[in-house]
XYZ file of C-alpha atoms in Angstrom:
669
model
C 18.695 10.157 30.991
C 15.401 10.618 31.849
C 12.113 11.926 30.015
C 11.969 15.333 31.948
C 15.744 15.716 30.985
C 14.394 14.980 27.315
C 11.465 17.551 27.419
C 13.784 20.449 28.242
C 15.607 19.789 25.116
C 14.503 21.509 21.847
C 13.850 19.551 18.592
C 12.392 16.395 17.537
C 12.076 12.995 19.527
C 11.178 9.610 18.167
C 10.140 7.020 20.513
C 9.584 3.598 19.916
C 7.595 1.441 22.526
C 7.516 -2.358 23.277
C 8.167 -3.378 19.573
C 7.697 -7.073 18.816
C 8.088 -8.379 15.409
C 7.292 -12.018 13.919
C 8.135 -13.787 10.903
C 7.205 -17.402 9.464
C 9.222 -19.814 10.639
C 11.630 -21.867 8.158
C 11.746 -19.067 5.657
C 12.673 -20.090 2.281
C 15.814 -18.523 0.618
C 13.982 -17.973 -2.612
C 10.552 -16.244 -2.770
C 8.081 -17.773 -4.936
C 4.031 -17.492 -5.055
C 3.692 -21.138 -4.031
C 5.780 -20.562 -0.827
C 3.676 -17.550 -0.071
C 0.754 -19.538 -0.275
C 2.005 -22.219 2.629
C 0.831 -21.534 6.524
C 3.676 -21.174 8.617
C 4.559 -20.903 12.059
C 5.919 -17.849 13.462
C 9.117 -17.116 14.939
C 9.694 -14.017 17.200
C 12.548 -11.292 16.405
C 12.112 -8.610 18.546
C 11.167 -8.761 21.745
C 9.722 -5.721 23.872
C 12.411 -3.153 22.431
C 12.013 0.594 23.329
C 14.316 3.159 23.012
C 14.310 6.857 21.668
C 16.401 9.000 18.925
C 16.514 12.983 19.057
C 17.969 15.249 16.594
C 21.362 15.567 17.104
C 22.372 12.218 18.113
C 24.444 9.585 15.908
C 23.363 6.037 17.286
C 25.192 2.892 16.473
C 23.349 -0.372 16.908
C 25.889 -3.145 17.460
C 25.560 -6.930 18.119
C 26.197 -10.380 16.368
C 24.834 -11.886 13.311
C 21.222 -12.475 14.026
C 21.046 -10.194 16.910
C 18.253 -8.331 15.329
C 20.042 -5.252 14.375
C 18.578 -4.751 10.840
C 14.942 -5.615 11.813
C 14.993 -2.899 14.691
C 16.400 -0.439 12.232
C 13.768 -1.453 9.462
C 10.783 -1.490 12.413
C 11.925 1.949 13.863
C 11.900 3.473 10.316
C 8.234 1.558 9.444
C 10.227 -0.209 6.516
C 9.338 -3.269 7.792
C 6.198 -5.609 6.629
C 4.650 -8.083 8.610
C 3.264 -8.853 12.099
C 5.006 -6.091 13.897
C 3.308 -4.594 17.104
C 4.462 -1.741 19.235
C 3.816 2.106 18.597
C 6.076 4.553 17.033
C 5.699 8.176 17.989
C 7.352 11.488 17.292
C 6.897 13.822 20.251
C 4.291 12.193 21.575
C 2.478 12.023 18.109
C 1.742 8.821 16.446
C 3.549 8.146 13.173
C 1.869 6.381 10.065
C 4.061 4.681 7.567
C 3.581 6.880 4.775
C 4.272 9.971 7.192
C 7.586 8.150 8.284
C 9.001 7.809 4.936
C 8.219 11.547 4.237
C 10.398 12.586 7.139
C 13.019 9.777 7.012
C 15.424 7.829 4.667
C 16.724 4.354 4.880
C 20.054 3.405 3.277
C 20.163 -0.248 2.679
C 23.285 -2.088 3.099
C 23.656 -2.960 -0.630
C 23.147 -0.291 -3.178
C 19.965 -1.018 -5.082
C 19.956 1.184 -8.251
C 20.470 1.225 -12.023
C 23.987 0.743 -12.791
C 24.133 2.232 -16.040
C 22.994 5.785 -15.241
C 25.776 8.299 -13.913
C 25.896 9.720 -10.575
C 24.300 12.845 -11.749
C 21.955 11.275 -13.707
C 20.853 8.985 -11.122
C 20.480 11.666 -8.732
C 18.629 14.089 -11.133
C 16.438 11.391 -12.165
C 15.265 10.737 -8.417
C 14.766 14.277 -7.828
C 11.698 14.263 -10.009
C 10.258 11.959 -7.487
C 11.403 13.080 -4.598
C 10.853 16.588 -4.563
C 7.641 18.963 -4.692
C 5.902 18.631 -8.394
C 6.253 22.471 -8.647
C 10.019 22.285 -7.942
C 11.806 23.752 -11.080
C 14.190 22.121 -13.136
C 16.828 24.606 -12.112
C 16.205 23.774 -8.798
C 16.515 20.310 -9.181
C 20.091 20.556 -11.069
C 21.238 22.993 -8.073
C 20.283 20.411 -5.499
C 21.593 17.573 -7.160
C 25.070 19.922 -7.867
C 25.049 20.594 -3.894
C 24.385 17.110 -2.855
C 27.548 15.852 -4.928
C 29.642 18.318 -3.903
C 28.652 17.731 -0.284
C 29.612 13.716 -0.491
C 32.543 14.361 -2.325
C 31.341 12.930 -5.796
C 31.770 16.501 -7.928
C 34.540 14.999 -9.994
C 32.934 11.726 -10.548
C 29.557 13.143 -11.386
C 29.275 12.050 -14.957
C 30.674 8.589 -13.998
C 28.623 5.457 -14.471
C 27.511 3.861 -11.266
C 29.013 0.720 -12.225
C 32.218 2.286 -12.558
C 32.273 4.026 -9.020
C 34.426 2.304 -6.241
C 32.444 1.005 -3.215
C 32.672 3.958 -1.018
C 31.477 6.286 -3.877
C 28.422 4.121 -4.485
C 28.002 4.443 -0.339
C 27.968 7.994 -0.521
C 26.014 8.272 -3.928
C 23.376 6.312 -2.072
C 23.694 8.794 1.122
C 23.163 11.620 -1.281
C 20.086 9.923 -2.937
C 18.370 9.675 0.536
C 19.342 13.620 1.337
C 17.667 14.616 -1.626
C 14.047 15.211 0.542
C 16.146 16.624 3.312
C 14.575 13.893 6.143
C 15.355 14.643 9.283
C 16.217 11.029 10.452
C 18.471 8.768 8.609
C 18.477 4.899 9.057
C 21.517 3.284 7.520
C 21.787 -0.794 7.234
C 25.905 -1.509 7.366
C 26.937 1.787 5.991
C 30.574 0.624 6.085
C 30.282 -3.072 4.544
C 32.833 -3.716 1.860
C 34.402 -0.090 2.568
C 38.318 0.282 3.439
C 38.709 1.869 6.608
C 39.243 5.534 5.254
C 35.636 5.144 3.084
C 34.105 3.897 5.991
C 35.358 6.682 8.119
C 34.186 9.410 5.683
C 30.597 8.047 5.507
C 30.623 8.095 9.184
C 31.946 11.352 9.422
C 29.592 12.723 6.963
C 26.554 11.539 9.179
C 28.138 12.825 12.187
C 28.234 16.168 10.256
C 24.966 16.005 9.314
C 23.533 15.124 13.050
C 25.926 17.541 15.050
C 26.167 20.670 12.388
C 29.867 21.165 13.931
C 33.168 19.845 12.904
C 34.772 17.559 14.835
C 38.081 18.585 16.646
C 40.865 17.152 18.679
C 40.124 19.111 21.548
C 35.702 17.745 21.170
C 37.239 14.136 21.182
C 39.311 14.028 23.790
C 36.174 15.838 26.000
C 34.433 12.691 25.161
C 37.430 10.255 25.708
C 39.545 11.543 27.608
C 42.703 13.407 27.465
C 44.733 10.150 27.926
C 43.190 9.157 24.520
C 45.235 12.005 22.677
C 48.292 11.650 24.559
C 47.774 13.767 27.097
C 49.236 12.264 30.584
C 46.488 12.129 33.583
C 49.521 13.281 35.762
C 53.191 13.553 35.863
C 54.127 10.212 37.249
C 53.425 8.409 33.704
C 55.298 5.310 32.964
C 57.820 5.223 30.396
C 55.786 2.365 28.389
C 52.690 4.622 28.781
C 54.565 7.682 27.393
C 55.487 5.445 24.054
C 51.849 4.263 24.144
C 50.472 7.779 24.380
C 52.582 9.401 21.901
C 51.746 6.176 18.957
C 48.009 7.163 19.987
C 48.499 10.801 19.363
C 50.312 10.568 16.088
C 47.945 7.946 15.021
C 45.095 10.683 15.987
C 46.875 13.407 14.625
C 47.065 11.726 10.967
C 43.109 10.715 11.382
C 42.386 14.775 12.124
C 44.907 15.643 8.907
C 42.595 13.232 6.636
C 39.409 14.675 8.088
C 40.561 17.926 6.110
C 40.232 15.948 3.070
C 36.740 14.974 3.531
C 33.818 16.625 1.776
C 32.061 19.693 3.412
C 28.345 19.609 3.717
C 27.716 23.427 4.629
C 26.489 23.526 0.799
C 23.321 21.973 2.050
C 22.625 24.470 4.397
C 20.294 26.341 2.036
C 17.965 23.711 1.887
C 14.904 23.965 3.811
C 15.657 21.764 7.155
C 19.827 22.542 5.837
C 20.688 24.232 9.422
C 18.870 21.625 11.608
C 20.187 18.986 13.207
C 19.372 15.584 12.237
C 19.502 12.075 13.612
C 20.816 8.937 12.498
C 21.002 5.368 13.503
C 23.090 2.910 11.856
C 23.437 -0.961 12.439
C 26.857 -1.556 11.952
C 29.153 -4.510 12.066
C 32.823 -4.459 13.948
C 33.575 -0.599 13.330
C 36.947 0.472 14.181
C 37.686 2.965 17.227
C 37.956 5.768 15.172
C 34.539 5.105 13.741
C 33.352 4.293 17.232
C 34.196 7.645 18.643
C 32.088 9.310 15.783
C 29.190 7.799 17.521
C 27.207 9.884 20.310
C 24.901 6.621 21.452
C 24.950 3.217 21.006
C 22.557 0.356 21.408
C 23.815 -3.118 22.167
C 21.678 -6.005 20.847
C 21.388 -9.719 21.605
C 18.711 -12.273 20.797
C 16.424 -9.421 19.759
C 16.681 -8.169 22.971
C 18.285 -4.544 23.881
C 21.406 -5.237 26.543
C 22.320 -1.611 26.672
C 21.444 2.024 25.152
C 22.806 5.100 26.002
C 25.751 7.567 25.455
C 28.791 5.824 24.030
C 31.214 7.067 26.981
C 28.821 5.781 29.533
C 28.946 1.883 28.262
C 32.169 1.246 29.792
C 30.824 2.500 33.053
C 27.823 0.234 32.691
C 29.885 -2.988 31.683
C 32.453 -2.150 34.815
C 29.619 -2.057 37.138
C 28.588 -5.575 36.172
C 32.207 -6.637 36.549
C 33.434 -6.345 32.882
C 36.232 -4.050 32.964
C 37.124 -2.718 29.499
C 41.032 -3.094 29.186
C 43.481 -0.537 27.952
C 44.171 -0.072 24.429
C 41.237 -2.297 23.125
C 38.641 -1.056 20.820
C 35.285 -0.572 23.084
C 33.079 -1.857 20.164
C 35.203 -5.282 20.333
C 34.869 -5.450 24.048
C 31.115 -5.122 24.114
C 30.804 -7.784 21.219
C 33.084 -10.218 22.797
C 31.396 -10.145 25.990
C 27.978 -10.536 24.228
C 29.348 -13.723 22.398
C 31.024 -14.868 25.568
C 27.691 -14.222 27.385
C 26.147 -17.830 26.390
C 28.806 -19.503 28.092
C 28.896 -20.191 32.079
C 28.642 -16.441 33.148
C 25.688 -15.689 30.953
C 27.031 -12.255 31.250
C 24.405 -11.172 28.512
C 21.113 -12.084 30.592
C 22.869 -10.058 33.441
C 23.273 -7.008 31.400
C 20.093 -7.233 30.022
C 18.339 -7.527 33.509
C 20.462 -4.657 34.759
C 19.775 -2.518 31.753
C 15.606 -3.117 32.181
C 15.783 -2.632 35.683
C 17.526 1.041 35.088
C 15.251 1.867 32.622
C 11.920 0.419 34.068
C 9.428 2.884 33.170
C 11.348 5.136 31.443
C 9.553 4.655 28.237
C 6.175 3.893 29.347
C 4.792 7.333 29.856
C 3.689 9.977 27.184
C 6.830 12.438 26.045
C 6.388 16.286 27.378
C 8.257 17.720 24.420
C 6.011 20.324 22.364
C 3.580 18.844 20.125
C 3.161 21.699 18.579
C 6.858 21.561 16.674
C 6.419 18.020 15.456
C 3.030 18.972 14.658
C 3.863 21.825 12.314
C 6.715 19.851 11.043
C 4.478 17.059 10.034
C 1.833 19.603 8.346
C 4.672 20.829 6.208
C 5.401 17.367 5.260
C 1.935 17.004 4.425
C 1.765 19.399 1.987
C 4.271 17.909 0.104
C 2.656 16.775 -3.536
C 4.250 14.033 -5.425
C 4.438 14.068 -9.229
C 1.274 12.875 -11.133
C 0.884 9.129 -12.319
C 1.086 9.678 -15.759
C 4.440 11.564 -15.260
C 5.817 8.726 -13.352
C 4.812 6.357 -16.209
C 6.776 9.017 -18.515
C 9.882 8.981 -16.428
C 10.051 5.220 -15.853
C 9.774 4.849 -19.620
C 12.898 7.101 -20.108
C 14.749 5.063 -17.615
C 14.075 1.882 -19.223
C 15.089 3.232 -22.707
C 18.346 4.862 -21.287
C 19.306 1.587 -20.021
C 18.605 -0.378 -23.211
C 20.423 2.226 -24.861
C 23.578 2.201 -22.564
C 23.362 -1.859 -23.380
C 23.286 -1.371 -26.925
C 25.978 -3.702 -27.695
C 23.972 -6.724 -25.777
C 21.081 -5.730 -27.834
C 22.848 -5.725 -31.174
C 24.123 -8.980 -30.333
C 20.797 -10.536 -29.622
C 19.421 -8.795 -32.360
C 22.035 -10.120 -34.764
C 21.183 -13.818 -33.587
C 17.438 -13.051 -33.997
C 18.092 -11.876 -37.241
C 20.259 -14.848 -38.262
C 17.305 -16.724 -37.254
C 15.454 -15.001 -39.903
C 17.966 -15.656 -42.355
C 17.958 -19.533 -41.647
C 14.237 -19.878 -42.366
C 14.114 -17.949 -45.317
C 16.989 -20.102 -46.744
C 14.848 -23.595 -45.615
C 12.053 -22.335 -46.888
C 12.738 -20.631 -49.859
C 10.596 -21.212 -52.781
C 7.557 -22.682 -51.167
C 5.291 -19.930 -52.104
C 3.909 -21.613 -55.018
C 0.393 -22.664 -54.833
C 0.542 -26.543 -55.267
C -0.540 -29.377 -53.089
C 3.374 -29.866 -52.024
C 3.579 -26.576 -50.986
C 0.489 -26.499 -48.130
C 2.370 -28.133 -45.614
C 5.506 -26.142 -46.280
C 3.563 -22.665 -46.162
C 1.859 -23.981 -43.186
C 5.317 -24.940 -41.455
C 6.662 -21.626 -42.330
C 3.716 -20.061 -40.739
C 3.932 -21.942 -37.637
C 7.802 -20.915 -37.257
C 6.885 -17.248 -37.679
C 4.559 -17.674 -34.937
C 6.700 -19.603 -32.410
C 9.962 -17.655 -33.270
C 8.643 -14.083 -31.914
C 6.755 -15.598 -29.021
C 9.649 -17.906 -27.657
C 12.226 -14.794 -28.510
C 9.929 -12.331 -26.428
C 8.663 -14.619 -23.579
C 12.459 -15.643 -22.555
C 13.551 -12.454 -23.062
C 11.921 -10.748 -20.139
C 11.881 -13.653 -17.661
C 14.913 -11.959 -16.353
C 12.776 -8.705 -15.509
C 11.452 -9.180 -12.292
C 14.027 -11.273 -10.623
C 16.775 -8.304 -11.923
C 14.499 -5.346 -10.595
C 12.548 -6.820 -7.789
C 14.947 -5.308 -5.202
C 14.419 -2.037 -6.793
C 10.618 -2.293 -7.181
C 10.321 -3.513 -3.793
C 12.752 -0.680 -2.321
C 11.261 2.354 -4.528
C 7.860 1.768 -4.081
C 8.066 0.773 -0.677
C 9.108 4.185 -0.434
C 6.621 5.997 -2.118
C 8.989 6.830 -5.047
C 6.586 5.804 -7.518
C 3.470 3.825 -7.815
C 3.663 0.022 -8.784
C 0.977 0.486 -11.406
C 3.106 3.320 -13.152
C 6.325 1.066 -12.956
C 4.312 -1.726 -14.545
C 2.426 0.338 -17.278
C 5.829 1.653 -18.083
C 7.622 -1.644 -18.227
C 4.732 -3.082 -20.813
C 4.987 -0.016 -22.799
C 8.746 0.059 -23.029
C 8.477 -3.061 -24.922
C 5.932 -2.041 -27.397
C 8.459 -0.471 -29.724
C 10.753 -3.350 -30.103
C 7.783 -5.528 -30.675
C 7.142 -3.803 -33.527
C 10.240 -2.950 -34.882
C 11.693 -6.661 -34.349
C 8.191 -8.271 -36.000
C 8.581 -6.301 -39.209
C 12.393 -6.658 -39.644
C 12.053 -10.553 -38.574
C 8.982 -10.781 -41.438
C 10.952 -8.597 -44.085
C 13.652 -10.967 -44.681
C 11.377 -14.085 -44.725
C 8.747 -12.438 -46.860
C 11.077 -11.574 -49.483
C 12.060 -14.864 -50.071
C 8.739 -16.819 -49.536
C 5.447 -14.683 -49.448
C 6.913 -11.850 -51.639
C 4.207 -12.915 -54.318
C 1.196 -12.038 -52.582
C 1.675 -8.187 -52.349
C 2.282 -5.340 -49.874
C -1.093 -5.550 -47.712
C -0.360 -9.038 -46.865
C 3.059 -7.835 -45.526
C 1.476 -5.380 -43.375
C -1.205 -7.359 -41.457
C 1.140 -10.349 -40.970
C 3.798 -7.859 -39.471
C 1.038 -6.435 -37.510
C -0.143 -9.529 -36.078
C 3.561 -10.821 -35.191
C 4.040 -7.702 -33.129
C 0.541 -8.421 -31.283
C 2.017 -11.980 -30.939
C 5.203 -10.309 -29.509
C 3.140 -8.063 -26.968
C 1.390 -11.268 -26.095
C 4.585 -13.187 -25.593
C 5.899 -10.473 -23.379
C 2.863 -10.617 -20.980
C 3.568 -14.816 -20.693
C 7.254 -14.094 -20.418
C 6.523 -11.196 -17.566
C 4.034 -13.834 -15.826
C 6.816 -16.834 -15.919
C 9.259 -13.892 -14.544
C 7.137 -13.331 -11.542
C 6.593 -16.468 -10.496
C 9.824 -17.011 -8.932
C 12.801 -15.007 -7.755
C 15.319 -16.407 -9.686
C 15.460 -16.294 -13.943
C 16.536 -19.655 -13.579
C 13.637 -20.989 -11.775
C 11.427 -18.955 -14.302
C 12.861 -20.622 -17.044
C 12.937 -24.389 -16.072
C 9.056 -23.662 -14.875
C 8.139 -22.623 -18.329
C 8.615 -25.918 -19.793
C 5.013 -27.154 -19.086
C 3.177 -24.027 -20.107
C 5.225 -24.318 -23.294
C 4.258 -27.721 -23.900
C 0.517 -27.185 -23.395
C 0.172 -23.807 -25.422
C 2.104 -25.345 -28.037
C -0.089 -28.534 -28.443
C -3.123 -26.617 -28.408
C -1.718 -24.222 -31.005
C -3.213 -25.996 -34.072
C -0.145 -28.044 -35.634
C 0.474 -30.669 -33.615
C -3.087 -31.357 -32.533
C -6.599 -31.064 -34.191
C -7.830 -28.247 -32.348
C -11.702 -29.222 -32.329
C -10.711 -32.119 -30.278
C -9.948 -29.610 -27.314
C -12.515 -26.953 -28.122
C -12.143 -25.118 -24.817
C -8.462 -25.260 -24.122
C -7.352 -24.086 -27.307
C -8.332 -20.555 -26.214
C -5.991 -20.312 -23.659
C -2.820 -20.818 -25.940
C -1.611 -17.655 -27.279
C 0.164 -19.617 -30.224
C -3.511 -20.571 -31.433
C -4.455 -17.232 -32.107
C -1.310 -16.324 -33.751
C -0.975 -19.373 -35.871
C -4.806 -19.028 -36.916
C -4.186 -15.498 -37.758
C -1.301 -15.786 -39.857
C -3.047 -19.009 -41.741
C -6.115 -16.965 -42.357
C -4.667 -14.074 -43.391
C -2.324 -15.851 -45.815
C -5.100 -18.470 -47.278
C -8.382 -17.009 -46.763
C -8.343 -14.882 -50.450
C -6.714 -18.396 -52.312
C -9.471 -19.549 -54.666
C -7.626 -21.945 -56.687
C -4.984 -24.418 -55.694
C -3.544 -26.503 -58.286
C -4.804 -30.042 -58.089
C -3.038 -32.959 -60.316
C -4.963 -36.139 -61.641
C -4.292 -38.642 -58.401
C -6.571 -40.765 -57.312
C -4.729 -41.645 -54.040
C -4.342 -38.657 -52.218
C -6.909 -36.123 -51.378
C -6.735 -32.821 -53.564
C -6.935 -29.466 -51.052
C -8.454 -26.992 -54.008
C -8.672 -23.683 -52.283
C -7.308 -21.737 -49.278
C -10.819 -22.199 -47.336
C -10.340 -25.817 -47.573
C -6.736 -25.482 -45.833
C -8.347 -23.573 -42.902
C -11.128 -26.212 -42.424
C -8.662 -29.305 -42.822
C -6.511 -27.533 -39.560
C -9.865 -26.828 -37.928
C -9.324 -22.983 -38.082
C -12.320 -20.702 -37.749
C -13.130 -19.389 -41.200
C -15.588 -16.304 -40.611
C -15.079 -12.898 -41.991
C -13.542 -11.293 -39.065
C -11.255 -14.300 -37.628
C -8.257 -11.946 -38.342
C -9.583 -9.039 -36.080
C -11.123 -11.490 -33.575
C -7.477 -13.206 -33.073
C -5.879 -9.685 -32.575
C -8.011 -8.408 -30.084
C -7.657 -12.194 -28.201
C -3.970 -11.762 -28.277
C -4.019 -8.233 -26.492
C -6.735 -9.964 -23.997
C -4.546 -12.774 -23.499
C -1.939 -10.533 -22.601
C -3.995 -8.507 -20.526
C -4.823 -11.680 -18.336
C -1.099 -12.212 -18.064
C -0.185 -9.167 -16.906
C -2.845 -9.061 -14.227
C -1.868 -12.173 -12.883
C 1.620 -11.028 -12.865
C 1.058 -7.666 -11.356
C -0.438 -9.206 -8.450
C 1.926 -11.750 -7.817
C 4.367 -8.780 -7.709
C 2.612 -6.725 -5.666
C 2.368 -9.963 -3.274
C 6.118 -9.865 -3.256
C 6.248 -6.369 -2.113
C 3.948 -6.380 0.151
C 5.530 -9.510 1.898
C 7.206 -9.787 5.481
C 10.441 -8.017 5.650
C 12.134 -4.832 5.044
C 12.695 -2.996 2.002
């Protein structure tokens, strides 16, 4: 189709010109900060790729593994980060990344969402981020209900995502992308892991969105010929052909009957773009013939280059002209892919096809489209008027999501809390009765305080090392899509741990205090609990820092050992901190241990000192602190409290930048 033919049609046309994409060679399988620091050579993935997509089109990108299908899809949709060159324009107007994310949606190959939410909760939660800030709750609920009905999930609306089937999860992901009512849909392997009917259901839904009309036997036969549906081309058909045609007719009659059971999208016609045709482009791997027939156009790729782009029914003629005849009763998609795979043999068919395609399309994508810019301009102006919810409301909603996840996983949380309290009981039994102020109990009290500090720090730091390895795909996608800001997510994550830190801190101390320190009164209990809670908050910063260093929690846990060793040595128990006067200030164990020791001993004016010339005698709490090389100034406790918060802040700043680096790394999201 020429540019002049396209210009005569109304609608939106998305064009991509001479796209080239480069990635670092020898990409590591696991991300880490250290890998990102290495300078690497680049490998070209896309080679001068050009093409177009207009409203009403449903395009399939076909190709073997490593052909560049997903990369092309991400490049066109501008969900690709890294060294990408070329232009993406809408009706001749250059598109920026933020504009593209507003007018399009990207459906990833694998579902990336919170599995503990129900289908309704997930869509309603996402509607707050994806719909205009002034949209009422009633309108959001109505939109969610319409989407659930449209994709056939009304009966599963209150089923948790982790309990949905693969096909239902795909349709839920599609419903999520339809919240914004985008004009362009980009789908990466939407049929992966689905049975034939579920796969057909997903592609059929996309076809209806693009064409806004129901597919019938007549429309399919018009595209693929009467012979494909059992209608003989003449009266002289052989008996074997008649049998084959009858079989094909019966299979298509069954298919058309199943189509009646598929969900309808008519309920979405009330949305702003509900009655307007959309455009969808999908990377797809080995589609069945029924699914293949639903696509209006196909793109064949090999080695990062386009071999063919055009209408689905014209592909057979293109291959036939090149000497590759499509066999009867053969799945066209299988034939085209097999031809490309065999192209690396003697005939080098892929190179011949590519040269033929480039010759036929020479100059087609080099000029400016003549489509009306006013239409695209008005549409973009409408999109740009969209206003997201405010940052503070993003934080609030994300905190609600974190709390909901914890409540839905309450069983695992209670088990962990039970072991945590069992540790407190164990310590209380081990140190029971050491609260007396004698020379023998000085070391016992110091040991119990050190164990309090260590248990809080290790429990909370190792309890969050899984956070980013588990949630990085979600963060990368949702932040990349502009759903919310990374800072809002990070602040919400940190704030969500504060209630647990105070609750567990005081609960843990309550058991031990009742057994060891009960003679010291209630005020000491309050101040020690407060300090332990701050230690837990600092430990969360430490654990999140370890979590952000690597993409797997296993690596984060294993690499924590040297950090733990250094921090423990400088904590004031295993080494006199005066021998390392500077390094001790980098240890959160030091601040926690010093503040607890200071709080316990500073008011002790007299310690029993029996007459014994062979051993030194410590006569007061002040001497205990001096012997351990801890500070004894009046504001030592509050200085340590502030220092713990500063240490936590330092860890969070480093962690935030590491996560930000991951989100901005090369690749698609």
